[in-house]
PDB file of C-alpha atoms in Angstrom:
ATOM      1  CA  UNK C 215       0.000   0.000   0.000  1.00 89.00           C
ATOM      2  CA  UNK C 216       1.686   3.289  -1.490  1.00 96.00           C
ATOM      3  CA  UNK C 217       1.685   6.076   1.615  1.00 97.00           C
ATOM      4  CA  UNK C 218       1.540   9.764   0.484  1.00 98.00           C
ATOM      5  CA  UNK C 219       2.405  13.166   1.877  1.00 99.00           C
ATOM      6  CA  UNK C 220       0.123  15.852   1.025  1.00 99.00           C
ATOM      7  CA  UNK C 221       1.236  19.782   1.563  1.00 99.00           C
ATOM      8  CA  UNK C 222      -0.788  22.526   1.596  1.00 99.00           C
ATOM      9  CA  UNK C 223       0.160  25.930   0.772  1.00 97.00           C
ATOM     10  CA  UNK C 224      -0.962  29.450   2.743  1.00 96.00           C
ATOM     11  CA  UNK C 225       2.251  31.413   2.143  1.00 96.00           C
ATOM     12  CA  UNK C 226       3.617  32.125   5.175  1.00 97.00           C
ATOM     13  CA  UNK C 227       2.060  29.574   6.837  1.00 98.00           C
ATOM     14  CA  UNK C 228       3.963  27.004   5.536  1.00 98.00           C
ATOM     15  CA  UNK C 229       6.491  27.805   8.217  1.00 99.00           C
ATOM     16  CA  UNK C 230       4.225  25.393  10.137  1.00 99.00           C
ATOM     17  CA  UNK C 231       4.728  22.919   6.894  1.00 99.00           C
ATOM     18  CA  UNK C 232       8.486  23.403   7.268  1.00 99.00           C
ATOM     19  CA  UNK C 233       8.685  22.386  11.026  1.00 99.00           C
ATOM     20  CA  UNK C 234       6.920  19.404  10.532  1.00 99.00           C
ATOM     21  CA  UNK C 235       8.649  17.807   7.418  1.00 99.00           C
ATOM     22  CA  UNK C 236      12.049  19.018   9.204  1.00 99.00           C
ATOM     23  CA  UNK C 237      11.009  16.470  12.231  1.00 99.00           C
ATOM     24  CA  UNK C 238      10.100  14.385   9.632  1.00 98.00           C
ATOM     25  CA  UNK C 239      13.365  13.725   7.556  1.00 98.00           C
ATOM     26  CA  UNK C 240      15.044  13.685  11.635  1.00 98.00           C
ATOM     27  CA  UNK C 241      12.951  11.113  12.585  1.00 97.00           C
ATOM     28  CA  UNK C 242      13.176   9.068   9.580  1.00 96.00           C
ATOM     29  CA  UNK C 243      10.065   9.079   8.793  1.00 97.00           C
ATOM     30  CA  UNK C 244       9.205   8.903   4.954  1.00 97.00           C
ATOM     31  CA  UNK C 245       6.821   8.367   2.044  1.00 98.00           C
ATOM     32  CA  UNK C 246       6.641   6.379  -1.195  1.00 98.00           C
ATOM     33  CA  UNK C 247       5.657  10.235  -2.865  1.00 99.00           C
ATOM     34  CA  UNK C 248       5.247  13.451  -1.698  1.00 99.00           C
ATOM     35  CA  UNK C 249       2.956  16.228  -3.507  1.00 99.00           C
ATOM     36  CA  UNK C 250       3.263  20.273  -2.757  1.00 99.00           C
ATOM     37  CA  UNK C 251       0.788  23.124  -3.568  1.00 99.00           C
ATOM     38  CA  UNK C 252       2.143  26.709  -3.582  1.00 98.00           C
ATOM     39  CA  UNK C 253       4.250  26.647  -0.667  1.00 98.00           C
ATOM     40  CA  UNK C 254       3.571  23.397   0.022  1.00 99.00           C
ATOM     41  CA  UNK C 255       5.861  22.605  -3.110  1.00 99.00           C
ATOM     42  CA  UNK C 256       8.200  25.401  -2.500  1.00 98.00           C
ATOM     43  CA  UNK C 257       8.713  24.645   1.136  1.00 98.00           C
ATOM     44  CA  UNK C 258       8.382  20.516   0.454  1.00 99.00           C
ATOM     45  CA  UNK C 259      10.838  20.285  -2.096  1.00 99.00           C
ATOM     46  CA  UNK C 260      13.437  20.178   1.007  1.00 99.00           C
ATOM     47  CA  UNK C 261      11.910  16.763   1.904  1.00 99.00           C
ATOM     48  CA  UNK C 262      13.684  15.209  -1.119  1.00 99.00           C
ATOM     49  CA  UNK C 263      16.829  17.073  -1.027  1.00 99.00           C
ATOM     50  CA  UNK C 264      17.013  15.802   2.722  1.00 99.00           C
ATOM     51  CA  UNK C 265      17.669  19.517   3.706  1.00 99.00           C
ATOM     52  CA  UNK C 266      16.187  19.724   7.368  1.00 99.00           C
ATOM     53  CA  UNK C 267      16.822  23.302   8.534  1.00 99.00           C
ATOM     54  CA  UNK C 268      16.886  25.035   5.258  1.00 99.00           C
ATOM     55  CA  UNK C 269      13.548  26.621   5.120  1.00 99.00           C
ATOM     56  CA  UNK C 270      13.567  28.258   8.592  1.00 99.00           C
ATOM     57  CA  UNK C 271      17.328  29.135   8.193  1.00 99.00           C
ATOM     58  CA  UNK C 272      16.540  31.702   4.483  1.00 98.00           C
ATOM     59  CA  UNK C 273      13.230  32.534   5.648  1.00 98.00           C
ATOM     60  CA  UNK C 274      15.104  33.916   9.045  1.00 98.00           C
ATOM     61  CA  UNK C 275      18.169  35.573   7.199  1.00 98.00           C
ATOM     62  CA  UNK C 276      16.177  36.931   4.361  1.00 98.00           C
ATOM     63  CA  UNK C 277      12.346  38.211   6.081  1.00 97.00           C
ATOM     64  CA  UNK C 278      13.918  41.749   5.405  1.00 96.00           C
ATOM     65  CA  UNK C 279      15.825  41.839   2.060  1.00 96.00           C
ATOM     66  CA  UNK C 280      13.217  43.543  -0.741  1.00 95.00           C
ATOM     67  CA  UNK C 281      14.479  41.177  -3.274  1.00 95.00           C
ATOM     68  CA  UNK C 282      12.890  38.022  -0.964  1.00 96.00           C
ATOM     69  CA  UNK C 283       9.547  39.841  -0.266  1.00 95.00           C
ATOM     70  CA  UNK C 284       7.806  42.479   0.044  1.00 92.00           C
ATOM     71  CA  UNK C 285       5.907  45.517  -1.968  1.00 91.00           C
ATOM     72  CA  UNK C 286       9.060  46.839  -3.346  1.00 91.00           C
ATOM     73  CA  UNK C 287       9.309  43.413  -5.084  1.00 94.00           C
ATOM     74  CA  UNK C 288       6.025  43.578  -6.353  1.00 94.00           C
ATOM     75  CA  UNK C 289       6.368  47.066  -7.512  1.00 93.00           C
ATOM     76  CA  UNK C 290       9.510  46.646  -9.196  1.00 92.00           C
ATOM     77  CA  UNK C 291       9.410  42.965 -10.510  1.00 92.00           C
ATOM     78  CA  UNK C 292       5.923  41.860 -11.013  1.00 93.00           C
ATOM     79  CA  UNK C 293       5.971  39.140  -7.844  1.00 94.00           C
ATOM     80  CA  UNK C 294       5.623  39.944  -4.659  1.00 94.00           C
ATOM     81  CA  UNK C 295       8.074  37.062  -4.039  1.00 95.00           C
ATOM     82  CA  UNK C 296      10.728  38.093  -6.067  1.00 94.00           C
ATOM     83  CA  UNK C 297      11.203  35.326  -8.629  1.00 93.00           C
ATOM     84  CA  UNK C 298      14.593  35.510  -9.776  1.00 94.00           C
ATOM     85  CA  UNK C 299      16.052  35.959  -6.081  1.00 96.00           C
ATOM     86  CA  UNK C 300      13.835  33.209  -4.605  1.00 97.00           C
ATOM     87  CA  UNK C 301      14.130  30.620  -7.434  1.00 96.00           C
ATOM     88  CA  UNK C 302      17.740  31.826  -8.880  1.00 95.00           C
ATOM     89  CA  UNK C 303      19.499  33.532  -6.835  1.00 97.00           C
ATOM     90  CA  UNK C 304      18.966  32.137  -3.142  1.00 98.00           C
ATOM     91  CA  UNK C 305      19.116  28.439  -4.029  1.00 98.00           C
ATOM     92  CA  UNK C 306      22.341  28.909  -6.338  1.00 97.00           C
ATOM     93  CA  UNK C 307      24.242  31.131  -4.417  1.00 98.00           C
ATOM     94  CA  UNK C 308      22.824  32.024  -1.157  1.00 98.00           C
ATOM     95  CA  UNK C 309      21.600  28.930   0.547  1.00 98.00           C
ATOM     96  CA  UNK C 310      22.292  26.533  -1.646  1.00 98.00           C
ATOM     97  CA  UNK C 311      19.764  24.302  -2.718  1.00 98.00           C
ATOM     98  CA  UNK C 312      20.997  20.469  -2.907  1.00 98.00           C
ATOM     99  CA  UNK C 313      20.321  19.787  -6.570  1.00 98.00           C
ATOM    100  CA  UNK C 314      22.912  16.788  -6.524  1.00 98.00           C
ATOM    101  CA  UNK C 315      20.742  15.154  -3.443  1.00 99.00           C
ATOM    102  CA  UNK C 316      17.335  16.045  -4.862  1.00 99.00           C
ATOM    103  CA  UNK C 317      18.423  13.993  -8.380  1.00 98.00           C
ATOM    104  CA  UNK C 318      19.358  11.484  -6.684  1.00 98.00           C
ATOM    105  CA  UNK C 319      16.557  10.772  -4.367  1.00 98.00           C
ATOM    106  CA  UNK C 320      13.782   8.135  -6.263  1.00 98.00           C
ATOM    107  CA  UNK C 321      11.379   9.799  -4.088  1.00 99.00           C
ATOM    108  CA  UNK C 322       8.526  11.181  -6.330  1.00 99.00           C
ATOM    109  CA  UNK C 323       8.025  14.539  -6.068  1.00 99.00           C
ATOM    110  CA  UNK C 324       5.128  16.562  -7.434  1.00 99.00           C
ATOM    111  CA  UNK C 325       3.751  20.590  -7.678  1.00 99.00           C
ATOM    112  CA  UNK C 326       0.579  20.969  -8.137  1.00 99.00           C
ATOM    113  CA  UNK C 327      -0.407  24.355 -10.438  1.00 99.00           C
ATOM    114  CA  UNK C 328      -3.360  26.050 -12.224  1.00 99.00           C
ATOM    115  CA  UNK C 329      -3.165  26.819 -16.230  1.00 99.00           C
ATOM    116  CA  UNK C 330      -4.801  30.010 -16.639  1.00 98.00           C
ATOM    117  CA  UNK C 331      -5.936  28.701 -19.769  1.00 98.00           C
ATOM    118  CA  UNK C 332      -8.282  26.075 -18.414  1.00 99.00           C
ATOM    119  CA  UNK C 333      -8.346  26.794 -14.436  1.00 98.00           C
ATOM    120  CA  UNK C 334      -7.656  23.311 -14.400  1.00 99.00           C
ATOM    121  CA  UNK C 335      -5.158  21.769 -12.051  1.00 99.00           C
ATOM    122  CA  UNK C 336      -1.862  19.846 -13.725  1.00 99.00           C
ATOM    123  CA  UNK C 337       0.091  18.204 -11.321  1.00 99.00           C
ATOM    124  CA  UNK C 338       3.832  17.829 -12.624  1.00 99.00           C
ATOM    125  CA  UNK C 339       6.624  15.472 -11.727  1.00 99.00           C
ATOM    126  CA  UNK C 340       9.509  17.175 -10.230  1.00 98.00           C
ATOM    127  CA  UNK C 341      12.425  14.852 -10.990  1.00 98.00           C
ATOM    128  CA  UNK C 342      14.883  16.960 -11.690  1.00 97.00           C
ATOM    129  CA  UNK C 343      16.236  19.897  -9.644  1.00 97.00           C
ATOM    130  CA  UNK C 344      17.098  22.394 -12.365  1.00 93.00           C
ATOM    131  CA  UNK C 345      13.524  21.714 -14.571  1.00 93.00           C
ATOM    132  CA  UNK C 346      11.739  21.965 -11.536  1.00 95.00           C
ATOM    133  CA  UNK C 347      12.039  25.481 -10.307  1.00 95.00           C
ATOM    134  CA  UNK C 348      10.129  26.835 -12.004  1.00 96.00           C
ATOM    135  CA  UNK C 349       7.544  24.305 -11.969  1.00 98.00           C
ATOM    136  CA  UNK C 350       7.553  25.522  -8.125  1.00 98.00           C
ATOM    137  CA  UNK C 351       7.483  29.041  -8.849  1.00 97.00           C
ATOM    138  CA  UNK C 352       4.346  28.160 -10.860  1.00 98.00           C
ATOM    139  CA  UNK C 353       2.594  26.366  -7.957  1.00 99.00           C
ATOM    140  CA  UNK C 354       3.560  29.366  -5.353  1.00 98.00           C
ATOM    141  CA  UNK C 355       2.441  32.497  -8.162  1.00 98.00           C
ATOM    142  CA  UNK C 356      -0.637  33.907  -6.240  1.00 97.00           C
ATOM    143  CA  UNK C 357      -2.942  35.871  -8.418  1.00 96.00           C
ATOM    144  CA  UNK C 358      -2.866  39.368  -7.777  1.00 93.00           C
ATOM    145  CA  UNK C 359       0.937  39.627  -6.490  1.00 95.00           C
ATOM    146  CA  UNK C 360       2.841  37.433  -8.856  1.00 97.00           C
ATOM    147  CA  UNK C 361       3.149  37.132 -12.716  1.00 97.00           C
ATOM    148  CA  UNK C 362       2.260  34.094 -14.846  1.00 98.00           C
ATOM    149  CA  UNK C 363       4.744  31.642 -15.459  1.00 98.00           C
ATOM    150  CA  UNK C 364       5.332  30.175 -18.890  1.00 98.00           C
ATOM    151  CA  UNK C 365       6.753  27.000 -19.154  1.00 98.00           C
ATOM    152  CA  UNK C 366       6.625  25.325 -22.671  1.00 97.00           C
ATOM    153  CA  UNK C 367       4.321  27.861 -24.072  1.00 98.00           C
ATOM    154  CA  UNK C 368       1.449  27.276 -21.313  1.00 98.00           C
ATOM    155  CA  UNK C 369       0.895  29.916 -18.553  1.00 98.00           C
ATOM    156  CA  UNK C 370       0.672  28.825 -15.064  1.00 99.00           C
ATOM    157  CA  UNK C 371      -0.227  30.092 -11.841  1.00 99.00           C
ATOM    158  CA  UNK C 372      -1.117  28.864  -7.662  1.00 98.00           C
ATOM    159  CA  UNK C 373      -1.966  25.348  -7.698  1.00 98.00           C
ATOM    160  CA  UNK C 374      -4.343  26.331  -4.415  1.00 98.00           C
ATOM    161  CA  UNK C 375      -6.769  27.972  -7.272  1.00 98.00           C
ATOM    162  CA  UNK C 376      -7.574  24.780  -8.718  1.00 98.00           C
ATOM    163  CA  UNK C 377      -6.722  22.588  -5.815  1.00 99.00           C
ATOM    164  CA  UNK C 378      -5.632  23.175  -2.871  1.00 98.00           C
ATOM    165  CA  UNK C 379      -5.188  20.105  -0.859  1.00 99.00           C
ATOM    166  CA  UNK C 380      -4.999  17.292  -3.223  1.00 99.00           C
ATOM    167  CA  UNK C 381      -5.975  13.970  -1.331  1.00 99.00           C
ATOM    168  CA  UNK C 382      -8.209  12.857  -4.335  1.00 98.00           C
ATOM    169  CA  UNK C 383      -5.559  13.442  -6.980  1.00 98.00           C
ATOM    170  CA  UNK C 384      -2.955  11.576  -4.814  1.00 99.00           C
ATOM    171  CA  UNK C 385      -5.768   8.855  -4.231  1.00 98.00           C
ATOM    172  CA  UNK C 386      -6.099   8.614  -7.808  1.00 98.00           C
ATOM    173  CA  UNK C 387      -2.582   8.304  -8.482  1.00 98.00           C
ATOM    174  CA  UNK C 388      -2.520   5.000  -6.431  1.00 98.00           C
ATOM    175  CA  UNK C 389      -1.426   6.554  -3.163  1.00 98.00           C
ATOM    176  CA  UNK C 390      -3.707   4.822  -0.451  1.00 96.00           C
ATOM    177  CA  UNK C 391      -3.099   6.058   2.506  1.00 97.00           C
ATOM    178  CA  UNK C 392      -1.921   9.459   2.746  1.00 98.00           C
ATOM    179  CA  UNK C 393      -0.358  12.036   5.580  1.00 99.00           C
ATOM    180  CA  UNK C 394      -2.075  15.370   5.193  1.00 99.00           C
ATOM    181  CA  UNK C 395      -0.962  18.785   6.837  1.00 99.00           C
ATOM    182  CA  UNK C 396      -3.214  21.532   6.528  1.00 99.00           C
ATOM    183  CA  UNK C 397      -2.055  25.133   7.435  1.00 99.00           C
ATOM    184  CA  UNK C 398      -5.277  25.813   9.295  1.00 98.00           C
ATOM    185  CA  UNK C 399      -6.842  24.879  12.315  1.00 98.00           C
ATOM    186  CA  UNK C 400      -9.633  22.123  12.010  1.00 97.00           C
ATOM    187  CA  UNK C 401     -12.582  24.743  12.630  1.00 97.00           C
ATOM    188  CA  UNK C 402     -11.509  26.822   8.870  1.00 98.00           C
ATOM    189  CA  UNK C 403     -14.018  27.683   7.110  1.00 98.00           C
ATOM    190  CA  UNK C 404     -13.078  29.517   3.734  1.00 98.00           C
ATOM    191  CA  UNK C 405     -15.355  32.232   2.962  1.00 97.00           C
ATOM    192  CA  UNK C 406     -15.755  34.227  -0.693  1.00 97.00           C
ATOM    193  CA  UNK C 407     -12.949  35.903  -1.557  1.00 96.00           C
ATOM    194  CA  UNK C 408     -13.555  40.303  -1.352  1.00 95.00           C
ATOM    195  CA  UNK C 409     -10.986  40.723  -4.072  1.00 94.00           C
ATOM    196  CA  UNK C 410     -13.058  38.890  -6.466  1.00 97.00           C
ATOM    197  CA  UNK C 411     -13.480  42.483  -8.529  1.00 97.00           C
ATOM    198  CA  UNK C 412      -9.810  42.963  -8.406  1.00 96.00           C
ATOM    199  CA  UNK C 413      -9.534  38.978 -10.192  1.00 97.00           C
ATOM    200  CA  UNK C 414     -11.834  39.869 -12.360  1.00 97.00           C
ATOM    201  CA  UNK C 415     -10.374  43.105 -13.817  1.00 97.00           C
ATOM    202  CA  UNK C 416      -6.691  41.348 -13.545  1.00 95.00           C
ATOM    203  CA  UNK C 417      -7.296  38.105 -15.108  1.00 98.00           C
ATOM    204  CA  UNK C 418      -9.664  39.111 -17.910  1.00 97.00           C
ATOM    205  CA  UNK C 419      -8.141  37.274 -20.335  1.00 98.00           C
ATOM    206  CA  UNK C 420      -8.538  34.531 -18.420  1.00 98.00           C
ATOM    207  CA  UNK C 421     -12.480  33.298 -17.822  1.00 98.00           C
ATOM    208  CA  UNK C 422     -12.058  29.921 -16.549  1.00 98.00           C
ATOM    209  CA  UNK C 423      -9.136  30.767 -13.927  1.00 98.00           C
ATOM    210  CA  UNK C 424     -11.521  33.699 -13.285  1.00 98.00           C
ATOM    211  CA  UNK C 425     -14.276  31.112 -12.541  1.00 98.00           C
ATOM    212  CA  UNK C 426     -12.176  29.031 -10.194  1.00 98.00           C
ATOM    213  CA  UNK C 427     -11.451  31.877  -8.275  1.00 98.00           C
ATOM    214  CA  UNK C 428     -15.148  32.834  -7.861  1.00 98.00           C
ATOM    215  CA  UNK C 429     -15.209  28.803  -6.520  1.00 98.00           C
ATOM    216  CA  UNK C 430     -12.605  28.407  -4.370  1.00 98.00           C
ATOM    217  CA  UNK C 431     -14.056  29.090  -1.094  1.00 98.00           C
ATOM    218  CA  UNK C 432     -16.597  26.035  -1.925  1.00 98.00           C
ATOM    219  CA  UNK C 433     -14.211  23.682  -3.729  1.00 98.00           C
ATOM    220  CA  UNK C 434     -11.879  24.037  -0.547  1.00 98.00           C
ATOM    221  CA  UNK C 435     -14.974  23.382   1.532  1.00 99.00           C
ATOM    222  CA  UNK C 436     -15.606  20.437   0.175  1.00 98.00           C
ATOM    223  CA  UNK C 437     -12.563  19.027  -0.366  1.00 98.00           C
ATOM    224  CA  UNK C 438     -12.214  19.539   3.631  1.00 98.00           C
ATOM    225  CA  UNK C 439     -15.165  17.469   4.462  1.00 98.00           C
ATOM    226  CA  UNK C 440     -13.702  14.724   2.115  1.00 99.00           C
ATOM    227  CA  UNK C 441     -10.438  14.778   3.925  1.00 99.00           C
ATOM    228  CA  UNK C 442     -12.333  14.417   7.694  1.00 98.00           C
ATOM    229  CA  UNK C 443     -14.092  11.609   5.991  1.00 98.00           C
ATOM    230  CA  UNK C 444     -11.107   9.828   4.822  1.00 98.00           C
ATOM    231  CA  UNK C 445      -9.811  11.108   8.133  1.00 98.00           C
ATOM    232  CA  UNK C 446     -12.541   9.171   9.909  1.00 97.00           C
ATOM    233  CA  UNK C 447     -12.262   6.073   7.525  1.00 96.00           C
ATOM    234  CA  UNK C 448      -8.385   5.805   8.846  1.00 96.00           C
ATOM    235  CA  UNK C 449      -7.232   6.177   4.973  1.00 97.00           C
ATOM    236  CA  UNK C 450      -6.064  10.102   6.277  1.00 98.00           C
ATOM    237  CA  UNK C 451      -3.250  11.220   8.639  1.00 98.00           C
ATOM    238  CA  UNK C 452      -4.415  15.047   9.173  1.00 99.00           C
ATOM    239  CA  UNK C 453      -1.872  17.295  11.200  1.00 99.00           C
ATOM    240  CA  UNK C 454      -3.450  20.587  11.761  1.00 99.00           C
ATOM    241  CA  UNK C 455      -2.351  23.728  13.965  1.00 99.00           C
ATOM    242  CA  UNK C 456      -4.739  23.720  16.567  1.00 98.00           C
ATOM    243  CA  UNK C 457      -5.714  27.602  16.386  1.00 98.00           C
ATOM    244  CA  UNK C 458      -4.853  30.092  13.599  1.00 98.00           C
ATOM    245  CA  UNK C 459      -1.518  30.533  12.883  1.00 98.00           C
ATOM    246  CA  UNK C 460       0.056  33.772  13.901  1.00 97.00           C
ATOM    247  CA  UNK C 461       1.238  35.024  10.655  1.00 97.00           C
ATOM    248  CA  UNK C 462       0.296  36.970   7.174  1.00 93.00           C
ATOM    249  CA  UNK C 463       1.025  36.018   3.626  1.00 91.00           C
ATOM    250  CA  UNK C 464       3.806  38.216   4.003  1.00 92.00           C
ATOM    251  CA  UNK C 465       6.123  38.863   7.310  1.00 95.00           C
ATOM    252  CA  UNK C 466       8.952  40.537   7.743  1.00 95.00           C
ATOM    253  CA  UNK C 467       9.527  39.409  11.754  1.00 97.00           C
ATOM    254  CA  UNK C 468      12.398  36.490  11.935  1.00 98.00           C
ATOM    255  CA  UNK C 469      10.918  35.579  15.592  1.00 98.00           C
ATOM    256  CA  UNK C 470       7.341  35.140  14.040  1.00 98.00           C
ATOM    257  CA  UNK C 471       8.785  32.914  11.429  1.00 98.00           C
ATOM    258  CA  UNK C 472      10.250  31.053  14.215  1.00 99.00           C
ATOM    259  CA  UNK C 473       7.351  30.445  16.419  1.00 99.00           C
ATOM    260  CA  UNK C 474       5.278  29.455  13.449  1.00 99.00           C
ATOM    261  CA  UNK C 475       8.177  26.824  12.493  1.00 99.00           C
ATOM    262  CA  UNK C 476       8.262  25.570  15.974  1.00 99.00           C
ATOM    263  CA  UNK C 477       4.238  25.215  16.524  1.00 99.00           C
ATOM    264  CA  UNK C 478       4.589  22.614  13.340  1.00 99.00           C
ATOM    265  CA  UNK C 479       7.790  20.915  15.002  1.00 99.00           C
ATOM    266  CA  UNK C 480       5.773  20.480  18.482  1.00 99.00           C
ATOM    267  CA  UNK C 481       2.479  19.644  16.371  1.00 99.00           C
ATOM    268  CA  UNK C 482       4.155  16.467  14.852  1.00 99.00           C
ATOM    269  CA  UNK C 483       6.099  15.602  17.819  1.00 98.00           C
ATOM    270  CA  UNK C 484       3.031  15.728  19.724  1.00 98.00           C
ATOM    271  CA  UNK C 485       1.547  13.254  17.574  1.00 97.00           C
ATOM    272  CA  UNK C 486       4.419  10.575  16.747  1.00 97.00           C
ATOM    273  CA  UNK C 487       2.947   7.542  18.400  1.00 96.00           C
ATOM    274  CA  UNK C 488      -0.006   7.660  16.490  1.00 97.00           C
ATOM    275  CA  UNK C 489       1.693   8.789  13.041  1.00 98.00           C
ATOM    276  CA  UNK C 490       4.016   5.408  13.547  1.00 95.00           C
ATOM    277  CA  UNK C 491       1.744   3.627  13.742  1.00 96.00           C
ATOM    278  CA  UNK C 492      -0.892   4.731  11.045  1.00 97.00           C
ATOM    279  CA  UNK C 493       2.367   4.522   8.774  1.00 94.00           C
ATOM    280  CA  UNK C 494       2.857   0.952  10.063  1.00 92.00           C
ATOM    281  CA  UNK C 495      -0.610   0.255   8.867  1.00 85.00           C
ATOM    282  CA  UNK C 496      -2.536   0.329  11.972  1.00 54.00           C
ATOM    283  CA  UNK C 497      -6.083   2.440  12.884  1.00 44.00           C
ATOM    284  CA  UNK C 498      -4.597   6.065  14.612  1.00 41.00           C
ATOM    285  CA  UNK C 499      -6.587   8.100  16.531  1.00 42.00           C
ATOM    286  CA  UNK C 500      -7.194  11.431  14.648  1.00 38.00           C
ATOM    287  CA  UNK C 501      -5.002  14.295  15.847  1.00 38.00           C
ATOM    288  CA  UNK C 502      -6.833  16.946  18.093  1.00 37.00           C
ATOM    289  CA  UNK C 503      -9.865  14.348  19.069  1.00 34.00           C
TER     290      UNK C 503
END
């Protein structure tokens, strides 16, 4: 029975993300394929390049450099995350991403992303390290604050558009039982999004990404109630925050990072015993019952 790890994005949030697949890859604990939405994928891609310690470490150093984040960014680049400093510049130089590692680990890795053409999900296979950065920046480009991507002559942006935790897809793919973590507490509820005008006028020339967008508050809804049912069935692994995570989509405070990365570290520790064993094929009790 194939086991899956499922990441959900939330910008910021997935500090929490970080913590918990950094306890993850110390504990030994791992998966026959791992799948990433928006900074699920940016964030998880450390899982397979066996980089514990990375995320929190940039995210600290660089919170306050205008080429990692911020307005200035957005003004003077198009992304609010700057995309050549995030993807280019930080991984090659900076804090150097383990491309060697990240080839060689079998471990299927996959982004999830939206084409704007179709507001349809595509989930891609991130095999290798130097193909797949962008593939990343696709699945982290939130509408609004980041341009499209274009990668072979298709436009792409946030994977969390079209789908935003993707249990079904992974089910589909032949992954049985599956590890999600969620970015928000188990009481969520997403409501319409106020900025719809804003999508509308943006992505004109894009109706069906457009459409999604006017969706996603239901979609997500549902897909939540399917993941507490497979949750209930013991076929899901949820690990939630228990309360909203203190943070924004953007933040420029190293200690807030911090915290946020620790309340996912103490979130999984917390719930070990019963992650062993629902890996080892036996019923777990559901976190936070």
């Amino acid at each position: 029975m194939k086991t899956g790890l499922i990441l959900e994005g939330g910008a910021m949030r997935g500090l929490f993300t970080a913590g918990i697949i950094d306890v993850m890859m110390e504990r030994g604990i791992d998966f026959d394929g791992v799948i990433g939405v928006s900074a699920g994928a940016a964030f998880g891609c450390n899982f397979k390049s066996r980089q514990p310690g990375r995320v929190i470490r940039y995210n600290k150093r660089f919170c306050r450099d205008p080429r990692y984040c911020g307005w200035r960014s957005l003004i003077k680049t198009g992304d609010l995350f700057g995309g050549e400093f995030c993807y280019h510049e930080l991984p090659d130089r900076l804090d150097l991403f383990d491309r060697a590692a990240y080839d060689a680990n079998p471990l299927p890795f996959y982004a999830v992303c939206t084409d704007v053409a179709t507001g349809e999900p595509v989930v891609h296979r991130c095999d290798d390290a130097e193909e797949s950065l962008e593939w990343l920046r696709a699945s982290a480009s939130m509408p609004l604050v980041s341009r499209i991507v274009t990668i072979d002559g298709r436009g792409y942006l946030d994977g969390g558009i079209s789908d935003s935790v993707p249990l079904r897809t992974f089910e589909r793919m032949g992954y049985e039982k599956n590890v999600v973590v969620l970015t928000q507490p188990a009481d969520y509820i997403k409501k319409p999004n106020r900025m719809m005008p804003l999508f509308r006028w943006r992505l004109k020339a894009y109706p069906r990404v457009v459409a999604a967008l006017a969706d996603r508050h239901w979609a997500y809804n549902q897909t939540l109630a399917y993941v507490r049912r497979r949750e209930a069935a013991g076929a899901a692994f949820v690990i939630r925050p228990k309360a909203a995570l203190p943070i924004g989509h953007m933040c420029h405070d190293a200690e807030k990072l911090e915290a946020v990365y620790q309340i996912g570290r103490e979130t999984v520790e917390a719930c070990l015993p019963a992650l062993k064993s629902f890996m080892a094929g036996q019923r777990a009790d559901v976190l936070g019952k």
